[in-house]
Coordinates of C-alpha atoms in Angstrom, one line a residue:
Chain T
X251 CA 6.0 -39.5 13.5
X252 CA 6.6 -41.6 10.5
X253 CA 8.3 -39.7 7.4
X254 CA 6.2 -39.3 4.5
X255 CA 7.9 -40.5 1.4
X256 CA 6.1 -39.5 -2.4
X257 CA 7.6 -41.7 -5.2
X258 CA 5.8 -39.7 -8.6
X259 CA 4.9 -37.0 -7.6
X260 CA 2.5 -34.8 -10.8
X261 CA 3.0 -31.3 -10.4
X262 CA 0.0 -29.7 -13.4
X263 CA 1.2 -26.1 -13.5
X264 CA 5.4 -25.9 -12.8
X265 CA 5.4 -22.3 -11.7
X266 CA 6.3 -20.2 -9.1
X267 CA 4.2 -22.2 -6.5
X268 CA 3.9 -26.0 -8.4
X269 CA 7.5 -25.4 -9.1
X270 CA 8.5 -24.6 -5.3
X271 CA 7.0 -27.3 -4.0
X272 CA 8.6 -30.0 -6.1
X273 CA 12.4 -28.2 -5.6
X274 CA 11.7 -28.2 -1.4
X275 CA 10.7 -32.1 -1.4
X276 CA 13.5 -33.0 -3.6
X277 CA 16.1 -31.2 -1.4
X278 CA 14.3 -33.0 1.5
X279 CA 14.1 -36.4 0.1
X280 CA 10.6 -36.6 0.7
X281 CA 10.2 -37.1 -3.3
X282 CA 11.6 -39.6 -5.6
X283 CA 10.2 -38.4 -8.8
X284 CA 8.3 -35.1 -10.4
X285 CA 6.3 -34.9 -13.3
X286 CA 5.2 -32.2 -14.8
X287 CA 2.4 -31.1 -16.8
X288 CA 1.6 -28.0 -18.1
X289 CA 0.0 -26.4 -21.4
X290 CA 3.2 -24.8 -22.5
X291 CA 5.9 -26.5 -24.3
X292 CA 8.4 -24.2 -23.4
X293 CA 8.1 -23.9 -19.8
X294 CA 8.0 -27.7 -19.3
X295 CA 11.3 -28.1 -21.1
X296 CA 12.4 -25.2 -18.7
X297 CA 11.2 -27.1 -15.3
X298 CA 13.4 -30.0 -16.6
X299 CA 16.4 -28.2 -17.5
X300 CA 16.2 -26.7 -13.8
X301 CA 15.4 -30.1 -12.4
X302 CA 12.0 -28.8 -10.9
X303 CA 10.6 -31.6 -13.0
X304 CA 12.1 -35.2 -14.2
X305 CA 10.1 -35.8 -16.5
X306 CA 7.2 -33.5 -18.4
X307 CA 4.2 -34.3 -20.0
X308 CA 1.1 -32.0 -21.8
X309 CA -1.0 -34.8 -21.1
X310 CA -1.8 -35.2 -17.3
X311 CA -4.2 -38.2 -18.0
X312 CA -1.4 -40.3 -19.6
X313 CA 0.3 -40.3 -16.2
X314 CA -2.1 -40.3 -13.8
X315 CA -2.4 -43.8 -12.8
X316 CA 1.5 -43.0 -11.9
X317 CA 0.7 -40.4 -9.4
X318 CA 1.0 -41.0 -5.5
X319 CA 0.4 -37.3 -5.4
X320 CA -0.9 -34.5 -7.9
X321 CA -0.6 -30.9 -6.9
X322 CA -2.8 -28.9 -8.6
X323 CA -0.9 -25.5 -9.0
X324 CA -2.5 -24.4 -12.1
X325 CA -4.9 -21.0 -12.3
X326 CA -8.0 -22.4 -10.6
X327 CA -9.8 -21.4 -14.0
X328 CA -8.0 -24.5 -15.0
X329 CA -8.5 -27.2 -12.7
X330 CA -11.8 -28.9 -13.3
X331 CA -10.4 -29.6 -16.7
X332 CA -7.5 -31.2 -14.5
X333 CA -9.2 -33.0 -12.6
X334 CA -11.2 -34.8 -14.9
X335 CA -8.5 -35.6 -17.1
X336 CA -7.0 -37.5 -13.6
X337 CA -10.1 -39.1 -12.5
X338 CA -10.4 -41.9 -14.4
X339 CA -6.9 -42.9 -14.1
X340 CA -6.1 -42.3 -10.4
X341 CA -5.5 -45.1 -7.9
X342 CA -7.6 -44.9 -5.0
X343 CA -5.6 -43.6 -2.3
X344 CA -3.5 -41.3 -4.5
X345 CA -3.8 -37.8 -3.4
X346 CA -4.8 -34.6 -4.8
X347 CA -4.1 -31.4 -3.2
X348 CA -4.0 -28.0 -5.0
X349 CA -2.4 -24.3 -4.9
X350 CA -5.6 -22.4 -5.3
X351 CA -6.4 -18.8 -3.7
X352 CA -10.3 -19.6 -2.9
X353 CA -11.5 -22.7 -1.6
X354 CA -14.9 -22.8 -1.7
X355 CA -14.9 -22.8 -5.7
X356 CA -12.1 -25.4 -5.7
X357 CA -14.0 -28.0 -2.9
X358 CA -17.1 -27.7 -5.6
X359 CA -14.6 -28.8 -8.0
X360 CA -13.3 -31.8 -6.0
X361 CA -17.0 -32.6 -6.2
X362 CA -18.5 -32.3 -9.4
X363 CA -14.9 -34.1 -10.6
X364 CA -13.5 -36.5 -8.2
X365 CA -16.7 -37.5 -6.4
X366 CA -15.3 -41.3 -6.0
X367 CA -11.8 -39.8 -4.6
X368 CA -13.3 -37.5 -2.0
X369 CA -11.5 -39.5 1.0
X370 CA -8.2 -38.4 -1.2
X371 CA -8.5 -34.5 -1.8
X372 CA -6.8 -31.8 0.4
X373 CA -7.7 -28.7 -1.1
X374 CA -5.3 -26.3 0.1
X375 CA -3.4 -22.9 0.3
X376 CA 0.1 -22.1 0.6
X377 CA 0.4 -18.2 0.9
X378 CA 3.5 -17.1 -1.2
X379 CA 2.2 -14.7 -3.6
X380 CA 5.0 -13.3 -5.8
X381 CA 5.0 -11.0 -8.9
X382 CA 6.6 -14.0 -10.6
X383 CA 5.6 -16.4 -12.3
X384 CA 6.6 -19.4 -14.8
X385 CA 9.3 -22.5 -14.0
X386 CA 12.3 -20.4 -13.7
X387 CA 10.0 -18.5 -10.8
X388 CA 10.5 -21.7 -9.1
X389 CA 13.0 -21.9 -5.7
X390 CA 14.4 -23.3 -3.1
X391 CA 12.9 -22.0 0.4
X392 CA 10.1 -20.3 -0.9
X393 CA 7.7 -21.6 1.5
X394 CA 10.3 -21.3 4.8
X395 CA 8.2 -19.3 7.4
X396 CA 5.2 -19.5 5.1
X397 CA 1.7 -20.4 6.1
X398 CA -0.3 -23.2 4.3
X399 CA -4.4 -23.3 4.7
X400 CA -5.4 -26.9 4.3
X401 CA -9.6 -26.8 4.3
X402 CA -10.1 -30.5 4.1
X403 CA -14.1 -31.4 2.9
X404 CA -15.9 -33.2 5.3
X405 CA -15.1 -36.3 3.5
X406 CA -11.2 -36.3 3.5
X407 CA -9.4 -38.5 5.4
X408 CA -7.5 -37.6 8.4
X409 CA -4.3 -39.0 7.0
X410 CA -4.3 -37.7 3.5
X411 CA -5.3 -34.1 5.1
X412 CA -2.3 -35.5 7.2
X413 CA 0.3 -36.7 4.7
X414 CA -0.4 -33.0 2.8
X415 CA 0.2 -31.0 6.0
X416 CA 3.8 -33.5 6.7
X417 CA 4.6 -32.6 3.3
X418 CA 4.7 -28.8 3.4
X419 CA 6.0 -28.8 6.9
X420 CA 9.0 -30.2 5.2
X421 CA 9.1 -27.2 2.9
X422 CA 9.0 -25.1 5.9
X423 CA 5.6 -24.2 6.0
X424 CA 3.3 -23.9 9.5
X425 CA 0.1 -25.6 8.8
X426 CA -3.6 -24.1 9.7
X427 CA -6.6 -26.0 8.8
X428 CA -10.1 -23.9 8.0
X429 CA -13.5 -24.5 6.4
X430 CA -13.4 -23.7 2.6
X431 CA -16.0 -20.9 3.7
X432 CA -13.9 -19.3 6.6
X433 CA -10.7 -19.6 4.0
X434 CA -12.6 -17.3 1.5
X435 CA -13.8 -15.1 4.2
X436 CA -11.0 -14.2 5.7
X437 CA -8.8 -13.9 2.1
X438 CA -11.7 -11.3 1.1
X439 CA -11.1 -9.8 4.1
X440 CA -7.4 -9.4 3.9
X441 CA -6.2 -9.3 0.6
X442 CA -9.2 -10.0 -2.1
X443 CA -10.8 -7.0 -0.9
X444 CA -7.4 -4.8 -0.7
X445 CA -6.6 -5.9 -4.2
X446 CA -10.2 -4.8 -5.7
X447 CA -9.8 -1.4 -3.7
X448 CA -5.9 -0.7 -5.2
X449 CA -7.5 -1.3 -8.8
X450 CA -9.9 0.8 -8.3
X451 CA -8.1 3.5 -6.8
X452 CA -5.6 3.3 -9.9
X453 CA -7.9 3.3 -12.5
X454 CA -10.1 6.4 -10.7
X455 CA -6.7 8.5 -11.3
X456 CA -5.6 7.3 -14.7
X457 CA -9.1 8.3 -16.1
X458 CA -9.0 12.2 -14.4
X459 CA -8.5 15.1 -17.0
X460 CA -4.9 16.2 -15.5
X461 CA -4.0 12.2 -14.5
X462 CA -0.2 12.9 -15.7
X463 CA 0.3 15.8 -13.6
X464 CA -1.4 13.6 -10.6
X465 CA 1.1 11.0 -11.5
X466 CA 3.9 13.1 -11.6
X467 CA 3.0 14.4 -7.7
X468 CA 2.2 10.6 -6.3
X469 CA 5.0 9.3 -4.1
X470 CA 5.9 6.8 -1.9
X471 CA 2.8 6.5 0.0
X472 CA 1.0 6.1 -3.4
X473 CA 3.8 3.6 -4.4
X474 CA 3.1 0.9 -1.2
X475 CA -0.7 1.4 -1.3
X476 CA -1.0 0.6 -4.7
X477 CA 2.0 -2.1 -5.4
X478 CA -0.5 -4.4 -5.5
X479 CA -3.0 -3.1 -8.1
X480 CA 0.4 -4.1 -10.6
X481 CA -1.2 -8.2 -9.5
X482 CA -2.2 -10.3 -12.8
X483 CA -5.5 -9.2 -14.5
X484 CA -6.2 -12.7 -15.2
X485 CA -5.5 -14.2 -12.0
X486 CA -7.2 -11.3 -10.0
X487 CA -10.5 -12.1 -12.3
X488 CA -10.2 -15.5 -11.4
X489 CA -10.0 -14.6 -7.9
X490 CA -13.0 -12.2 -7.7
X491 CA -15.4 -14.2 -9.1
X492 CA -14.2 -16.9 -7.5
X493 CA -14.9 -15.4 -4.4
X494 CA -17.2 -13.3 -5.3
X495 CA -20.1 -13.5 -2.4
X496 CA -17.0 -13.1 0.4
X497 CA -16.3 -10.4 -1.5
X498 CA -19.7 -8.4 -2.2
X499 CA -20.2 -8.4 1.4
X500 CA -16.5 -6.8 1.9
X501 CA -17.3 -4.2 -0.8
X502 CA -20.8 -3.8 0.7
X503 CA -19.2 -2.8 3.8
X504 CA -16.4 -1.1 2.8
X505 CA -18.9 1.4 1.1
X506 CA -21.1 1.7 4.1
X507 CA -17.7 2.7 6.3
X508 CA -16.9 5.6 3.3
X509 CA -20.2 6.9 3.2
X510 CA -19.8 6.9 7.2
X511 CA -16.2 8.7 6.9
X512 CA -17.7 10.9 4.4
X513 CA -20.5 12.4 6.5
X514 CA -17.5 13.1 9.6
X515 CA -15.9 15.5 6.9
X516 CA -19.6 16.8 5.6
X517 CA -20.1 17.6 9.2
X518 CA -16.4 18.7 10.1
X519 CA -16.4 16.3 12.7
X520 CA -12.7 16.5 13.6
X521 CA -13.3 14.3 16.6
X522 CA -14.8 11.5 14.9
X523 CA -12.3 11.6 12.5
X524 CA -9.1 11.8 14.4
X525 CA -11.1 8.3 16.6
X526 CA -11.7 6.8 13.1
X527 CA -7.8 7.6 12.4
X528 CA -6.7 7.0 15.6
X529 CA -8.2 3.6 16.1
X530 CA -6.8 2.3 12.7
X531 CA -3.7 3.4 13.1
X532 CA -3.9 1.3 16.4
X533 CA -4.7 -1.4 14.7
X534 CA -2.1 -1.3 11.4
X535 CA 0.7 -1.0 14.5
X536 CA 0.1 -3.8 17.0
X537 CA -0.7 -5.9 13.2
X538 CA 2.7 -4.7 12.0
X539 CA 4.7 -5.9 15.2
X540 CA 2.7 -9.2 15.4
X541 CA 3.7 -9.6 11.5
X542 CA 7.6 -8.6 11.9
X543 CA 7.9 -11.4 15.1
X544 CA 6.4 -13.8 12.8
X545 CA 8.1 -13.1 9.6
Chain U
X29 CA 21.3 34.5 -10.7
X30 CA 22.0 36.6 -7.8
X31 CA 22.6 34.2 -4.8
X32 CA 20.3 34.2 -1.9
X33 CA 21.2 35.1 1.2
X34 CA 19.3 35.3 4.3
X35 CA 20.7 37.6 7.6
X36 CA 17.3 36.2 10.2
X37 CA 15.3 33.2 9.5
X38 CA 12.5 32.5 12.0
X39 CA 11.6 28.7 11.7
X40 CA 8.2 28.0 13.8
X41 CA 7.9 24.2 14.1
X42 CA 11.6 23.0 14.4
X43 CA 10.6 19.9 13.0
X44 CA 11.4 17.4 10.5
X45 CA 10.6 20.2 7.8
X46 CA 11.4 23.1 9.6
X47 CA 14.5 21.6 10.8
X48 CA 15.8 19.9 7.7
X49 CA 15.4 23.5 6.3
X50 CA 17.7 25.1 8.1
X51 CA 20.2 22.6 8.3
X52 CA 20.4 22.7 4.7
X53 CA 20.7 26.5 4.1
X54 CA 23.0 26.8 7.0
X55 CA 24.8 24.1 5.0
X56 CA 24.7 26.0 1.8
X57 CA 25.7 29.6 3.4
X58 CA 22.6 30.6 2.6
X59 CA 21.3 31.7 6.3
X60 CA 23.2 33.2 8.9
X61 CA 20.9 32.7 12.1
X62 CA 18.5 30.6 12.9
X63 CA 15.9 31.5 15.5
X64 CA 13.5 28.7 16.2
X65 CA 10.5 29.0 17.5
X66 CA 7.9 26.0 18.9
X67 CA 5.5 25.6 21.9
X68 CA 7.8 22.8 23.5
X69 CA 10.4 24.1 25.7
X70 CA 12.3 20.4 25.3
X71 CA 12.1 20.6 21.9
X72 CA 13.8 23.9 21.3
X73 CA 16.2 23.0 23.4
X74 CA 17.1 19.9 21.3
X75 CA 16.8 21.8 18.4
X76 CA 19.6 24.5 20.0
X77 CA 21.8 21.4 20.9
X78 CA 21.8 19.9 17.7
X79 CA 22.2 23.4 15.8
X80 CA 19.6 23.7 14.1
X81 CA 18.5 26.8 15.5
X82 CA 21.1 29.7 16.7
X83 CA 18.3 30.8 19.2
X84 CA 15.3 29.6 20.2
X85 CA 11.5 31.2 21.8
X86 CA 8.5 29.9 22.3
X87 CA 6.9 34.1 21.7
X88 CA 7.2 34.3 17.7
X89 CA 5.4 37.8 18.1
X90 CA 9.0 39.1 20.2
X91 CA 10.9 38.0 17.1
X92 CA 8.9 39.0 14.6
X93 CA 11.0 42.8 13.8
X94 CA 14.2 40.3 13.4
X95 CA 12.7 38.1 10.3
X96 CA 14.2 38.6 6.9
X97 CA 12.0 35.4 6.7
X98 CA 9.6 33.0 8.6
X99 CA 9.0 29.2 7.5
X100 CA 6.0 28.3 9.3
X101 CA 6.3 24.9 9.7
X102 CA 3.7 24.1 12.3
X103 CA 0.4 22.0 11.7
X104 CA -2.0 23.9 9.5
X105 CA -4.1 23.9 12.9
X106 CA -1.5 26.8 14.1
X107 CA -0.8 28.9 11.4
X108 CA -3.5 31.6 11.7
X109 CA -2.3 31.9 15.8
X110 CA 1.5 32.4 14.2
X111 CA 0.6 34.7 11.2
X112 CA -1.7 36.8 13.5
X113 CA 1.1 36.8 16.1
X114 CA 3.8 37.7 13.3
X115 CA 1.7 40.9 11.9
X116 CA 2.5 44.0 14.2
X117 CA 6.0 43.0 14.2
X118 CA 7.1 41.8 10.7
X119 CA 9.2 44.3 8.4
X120 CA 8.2 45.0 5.1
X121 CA 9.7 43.3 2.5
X122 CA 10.2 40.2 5.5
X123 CA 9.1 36.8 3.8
X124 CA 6.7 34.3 5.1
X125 CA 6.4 31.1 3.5
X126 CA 4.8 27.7 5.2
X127 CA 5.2 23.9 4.6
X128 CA 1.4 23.4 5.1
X129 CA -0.1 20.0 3.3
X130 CA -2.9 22.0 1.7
X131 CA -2.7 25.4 0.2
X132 CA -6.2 26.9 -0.2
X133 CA -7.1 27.0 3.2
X134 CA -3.4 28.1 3.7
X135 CA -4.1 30.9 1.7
X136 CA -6.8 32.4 3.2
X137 CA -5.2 32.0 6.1
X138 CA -2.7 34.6 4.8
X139 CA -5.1 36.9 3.7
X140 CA -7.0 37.0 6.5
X141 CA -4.3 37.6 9.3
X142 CA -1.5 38.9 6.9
X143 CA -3.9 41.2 4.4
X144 CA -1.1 44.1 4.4
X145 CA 2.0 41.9 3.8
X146 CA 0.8 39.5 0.8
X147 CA 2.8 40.8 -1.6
X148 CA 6.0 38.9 0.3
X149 CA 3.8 35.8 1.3
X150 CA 4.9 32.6 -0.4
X151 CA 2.3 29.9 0.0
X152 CA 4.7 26.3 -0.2
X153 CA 3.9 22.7 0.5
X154 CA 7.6 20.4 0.5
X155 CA 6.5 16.8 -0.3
X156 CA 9.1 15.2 2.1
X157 CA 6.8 13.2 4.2
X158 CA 7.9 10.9 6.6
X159 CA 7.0 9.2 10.1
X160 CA 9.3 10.8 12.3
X161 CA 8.7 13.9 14.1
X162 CA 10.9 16.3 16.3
X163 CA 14.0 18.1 16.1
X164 CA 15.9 15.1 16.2
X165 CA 14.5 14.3 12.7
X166 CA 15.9 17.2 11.3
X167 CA 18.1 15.9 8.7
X168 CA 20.6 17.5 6.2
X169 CA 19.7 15.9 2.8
X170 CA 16.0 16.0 3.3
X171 CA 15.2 17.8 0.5
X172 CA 17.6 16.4 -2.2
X173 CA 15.7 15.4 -5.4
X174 CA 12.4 16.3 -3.5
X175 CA 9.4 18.2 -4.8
X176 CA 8.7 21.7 -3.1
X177 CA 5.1 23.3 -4.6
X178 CA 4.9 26.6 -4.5
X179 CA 1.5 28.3 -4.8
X180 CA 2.0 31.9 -4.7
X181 CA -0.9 34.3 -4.7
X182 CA -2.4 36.6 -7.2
X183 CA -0.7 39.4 -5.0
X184 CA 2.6 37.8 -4.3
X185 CA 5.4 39.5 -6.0
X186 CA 7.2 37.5 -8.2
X187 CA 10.6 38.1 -6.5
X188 CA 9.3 37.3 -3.4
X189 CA 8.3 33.3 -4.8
X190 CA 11.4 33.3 -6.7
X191 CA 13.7 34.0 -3.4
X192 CA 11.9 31.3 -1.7
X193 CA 12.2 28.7 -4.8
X194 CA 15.7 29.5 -4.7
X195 CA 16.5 28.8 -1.0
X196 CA 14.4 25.4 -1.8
X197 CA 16.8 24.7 -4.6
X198 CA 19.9 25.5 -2.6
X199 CA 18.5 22.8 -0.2
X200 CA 18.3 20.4 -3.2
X201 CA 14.7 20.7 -4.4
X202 CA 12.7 20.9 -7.8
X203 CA 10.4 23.6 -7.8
X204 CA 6.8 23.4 -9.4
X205 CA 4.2 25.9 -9.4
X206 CA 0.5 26.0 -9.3
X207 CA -2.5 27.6 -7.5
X208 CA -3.8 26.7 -4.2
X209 CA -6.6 25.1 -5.7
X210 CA -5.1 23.1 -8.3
X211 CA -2.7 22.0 -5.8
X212 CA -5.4 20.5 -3.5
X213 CA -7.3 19.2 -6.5
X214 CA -3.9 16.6 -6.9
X215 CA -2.8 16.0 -3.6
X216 CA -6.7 15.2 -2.5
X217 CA -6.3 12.5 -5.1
X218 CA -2.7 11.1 -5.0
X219 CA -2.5 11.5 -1.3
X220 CA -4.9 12.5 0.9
X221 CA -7.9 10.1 -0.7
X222 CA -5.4 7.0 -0.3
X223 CA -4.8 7.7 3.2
X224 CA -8.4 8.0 4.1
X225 CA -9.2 4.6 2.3
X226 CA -6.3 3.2 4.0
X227 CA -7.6 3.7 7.3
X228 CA -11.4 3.2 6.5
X229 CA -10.0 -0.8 5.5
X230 CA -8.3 -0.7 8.6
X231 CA -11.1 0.0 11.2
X232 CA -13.1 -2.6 8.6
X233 CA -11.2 -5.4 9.5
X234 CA -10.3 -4.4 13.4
X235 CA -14.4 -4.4 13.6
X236 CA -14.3 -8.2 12.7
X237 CA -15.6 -10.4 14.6
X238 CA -12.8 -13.3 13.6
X239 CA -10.4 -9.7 13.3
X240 CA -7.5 -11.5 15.3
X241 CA -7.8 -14.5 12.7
X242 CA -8.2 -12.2 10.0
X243 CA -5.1 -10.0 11.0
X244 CA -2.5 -13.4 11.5
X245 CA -3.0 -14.3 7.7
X246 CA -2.2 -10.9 6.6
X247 CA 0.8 -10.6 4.6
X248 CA 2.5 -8.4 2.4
X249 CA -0.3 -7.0 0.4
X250 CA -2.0 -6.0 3.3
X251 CA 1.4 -4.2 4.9
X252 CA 2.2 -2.2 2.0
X253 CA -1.6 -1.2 1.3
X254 CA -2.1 -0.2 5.0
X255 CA 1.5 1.5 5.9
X256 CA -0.3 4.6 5.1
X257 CA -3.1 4.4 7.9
X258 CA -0.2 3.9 10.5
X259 CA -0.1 7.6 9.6
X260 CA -0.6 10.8 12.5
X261 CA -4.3 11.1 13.0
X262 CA -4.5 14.6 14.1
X263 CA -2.2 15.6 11.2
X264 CA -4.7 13.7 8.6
X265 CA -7.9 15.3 10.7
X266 CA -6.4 18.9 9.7
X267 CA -5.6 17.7 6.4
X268 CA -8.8 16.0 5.8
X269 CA -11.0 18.8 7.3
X270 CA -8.7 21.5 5.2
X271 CA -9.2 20.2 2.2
X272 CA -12.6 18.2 2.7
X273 CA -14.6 20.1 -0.5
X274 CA -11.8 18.4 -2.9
X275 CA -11.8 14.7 -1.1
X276 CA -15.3 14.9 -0.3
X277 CA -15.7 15.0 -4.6
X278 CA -12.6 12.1 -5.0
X279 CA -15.0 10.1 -2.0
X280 CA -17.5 10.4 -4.5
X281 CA -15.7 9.0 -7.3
X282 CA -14.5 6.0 -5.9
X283 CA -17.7 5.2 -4.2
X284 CA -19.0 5.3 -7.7
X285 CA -15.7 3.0 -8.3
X286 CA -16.9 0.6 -6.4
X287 CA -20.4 0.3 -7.2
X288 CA -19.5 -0.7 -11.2
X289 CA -16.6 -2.4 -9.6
X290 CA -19.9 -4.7 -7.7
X291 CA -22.0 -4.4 -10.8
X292 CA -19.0 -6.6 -12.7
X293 CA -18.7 -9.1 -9.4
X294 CA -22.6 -9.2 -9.5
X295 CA -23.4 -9.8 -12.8
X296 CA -20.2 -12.3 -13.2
X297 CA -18.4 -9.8 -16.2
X298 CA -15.2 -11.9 -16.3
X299 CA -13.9 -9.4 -19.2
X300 CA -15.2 -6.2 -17.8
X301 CA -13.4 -7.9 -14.5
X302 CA -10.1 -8.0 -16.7
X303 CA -10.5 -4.7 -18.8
X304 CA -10.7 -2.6 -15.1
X305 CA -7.9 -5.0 -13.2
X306 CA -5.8 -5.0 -16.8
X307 CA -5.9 -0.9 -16.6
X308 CA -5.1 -0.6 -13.5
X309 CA -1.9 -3.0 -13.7
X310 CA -0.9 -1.4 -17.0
X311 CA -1.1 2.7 -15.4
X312 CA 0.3 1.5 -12.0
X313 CA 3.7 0.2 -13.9
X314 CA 4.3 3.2 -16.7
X315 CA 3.7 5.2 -12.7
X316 CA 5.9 2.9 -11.2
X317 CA 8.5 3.3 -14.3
X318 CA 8.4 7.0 -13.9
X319 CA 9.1 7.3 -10.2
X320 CA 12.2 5.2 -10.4
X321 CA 13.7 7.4 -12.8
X322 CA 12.7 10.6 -11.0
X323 CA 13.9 8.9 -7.0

């Protein structure tokens, strides 16, 4: 298999996951060059004091007629704004790939924006969510062990969906490839929807009368089920609506399967109850041995 | 403060709590003899092995005469069978307390089988949770910087709950005190509800048809928000159906959670999106602040 070599690569967003990417292909030599581009001053001049970038720029359409690759790793709030700042100075055969937690809203993108570059585009995935974020987020070996969705559009071509995949499989990553649509629906299945139901939770005790005394009692069960309700507001927005049919029809169940576990304990049911229990903690077991072999 | 000392303790369920219990008093020279009692034989005789009990039975009721004080530390299922077994025999003046998860239907428990001897019943819930189960888990240490409830009755007499919050404190624990119903009112909504909405997203996304799929590109959102419903289904069936008035009304809530939570989705209220997330993040950390300090 020939090595994939990237002389400029533009990295538009040099954070935790824009940031990662550029660090792993340097160490590899798959990389020559990084530039980045980002809407804040400071950060950029941060990326090139760490070396994530070589050279920085607020201005992605200045550079791209540079690029042999953009990475799109901004908030996906931000990147038909990016991508129409690249496409009318991108060489055919450049590629764009991007960082973004929903596909379906990011392939409409590609779209409306890049509809002459379509062969080009790899929307894609890598799952390394962190608490982090900014240059100095950036690191080595992020994405060793780490999964990357690629859901190429009908239209990409086999080797730029190829050259993508190459290219995080020298970061470490394990490639999967998906339909935007099956992306979305399996993220609102296993961590949209999780996310919505921790804020939820959270905010239903924070408004009760005697919240501080419920506080004061929550322990560590309370900690791990709601460590991820402390995720970005503005990201998680992003996310939702985003996502947001996937995700009605997760809710939409979700409240079907309360009001069913609800009628059990109206009709002290312990039977049905201890099934209901008994078959998810079935499940969450033979998920958590799969998950430790694999991480 | 006059120190504590216990001749007899009767522990029923030499367990994790009822075993951690009396490793810790025996520890402190605050109990002579240990008689444990339990329904399996293997059990008790681990528990004899490892010294946690002096003595062991499986017929509380031939004990009962011996008690200075009894720990029930069996399911909540039990407890009326061991009170009611306990009655002809105990002395008065003999303590009973309990490590029961839920208090009011602990309580009536007490009144109904132990209506003569309330004055020296001690209604207690130790928030030491764990997985592990068993003699074996018995542990010195348990109880260090651990919460112990106690929620005495009206008819409990005051030295009665103060002798038992001072053999808790000799094991290391912080004492708090409320009524049963106050107490279930908290732990329905900082425990129990989160447990029952863990495994209701569980046995959502086993029903899947794409579950496998769904399951390999869960990460570690979804293994902290579901390490809960890996939890002990009979234990959350008592639980659930013992304190099913007050989660029945937290079910409620959050049901009516969700359904603005949709409303936002559906109408596409990026800022009432941000407002609820933005909440939520901001109580989860001051929480998250707190518990460090306290653990």
């Amino acid at each position: 298999m020939q090595v994939q070599q990237i002389d400029t690569l533009v990295v538009a967003g040099v954070g935790l996951i824009g940031g990662s990417f550029a660090l792993a292909l340097k160490r590899a030599g798959r990389v020559r060059r990084v530039i980045g581009v980002g809407r804040t001053l400071a950060n950029l001049e941060s990326a090139l004091a760490l070396g994530v970038a070589d050279e920085i720029t607020q201005d992605i359409a200045a550079v791209a007629h540079r690029a042999d690759m953009a990475l799109l790793a901004a908030p996906v709030g931000q990147m038909g704004a990016l991508m129409r700042a690249l496409a009318p100075g991108l060489r055919p055969g450049a590629i764009v790939t991007d960082g973004g937690s929903t596909k379906s809203d990011v392939a409409a993108l590609y779209r409306e924006h890049l509809p002459d570059h379509l062969p080009w585009c790899v929307p894609a995935h890598p799952i390394a969510g962190s608490d982090l974020s900014g240059a100095s987020a950036a690191q080595y070996g992020l994405y060793e062990n780490r999964r990357v969705v690629l859901t190429p559009l009908d239209e990409t071509l086999p080797e730029a969906a190829h050259a993508v995949a190459e290219l995080w499989r020298a970061c470490g990553a394990e490639i999967h490839a998906m339909s935007p649509a099956e992306h979305d629906a399996v993220f609102a299945s296993v961590s949209h929807l999780p996310h919505l139901l921790a804020f939820a939770y959270v905010d239903q005790v924070a408004a009760k009368a005697d919240a501080s005394r419920c506080f004061d009692f929550a322990a560590t069960g309370f900690r791990d089920f709601t460590r991820i309700a402390g995720s970005h507001p503005e990201m998680w927005t992003d996310i939702s609506l985003a996502n947001r049919e996937a995700l009605l029809a997760e809710l939409a169940d979700y409240q079907a399967g309360l009001s069913r576990l609800a009628a059990l304990l109206e009709n002290g049911d312990a039977a049905g109850l201890r099934q209901l229990f008994g078959e998810a903690r079935a499940a969450r077991t033979r998920w958590h041995q799969q998950f430790l072999r694999r991480s």
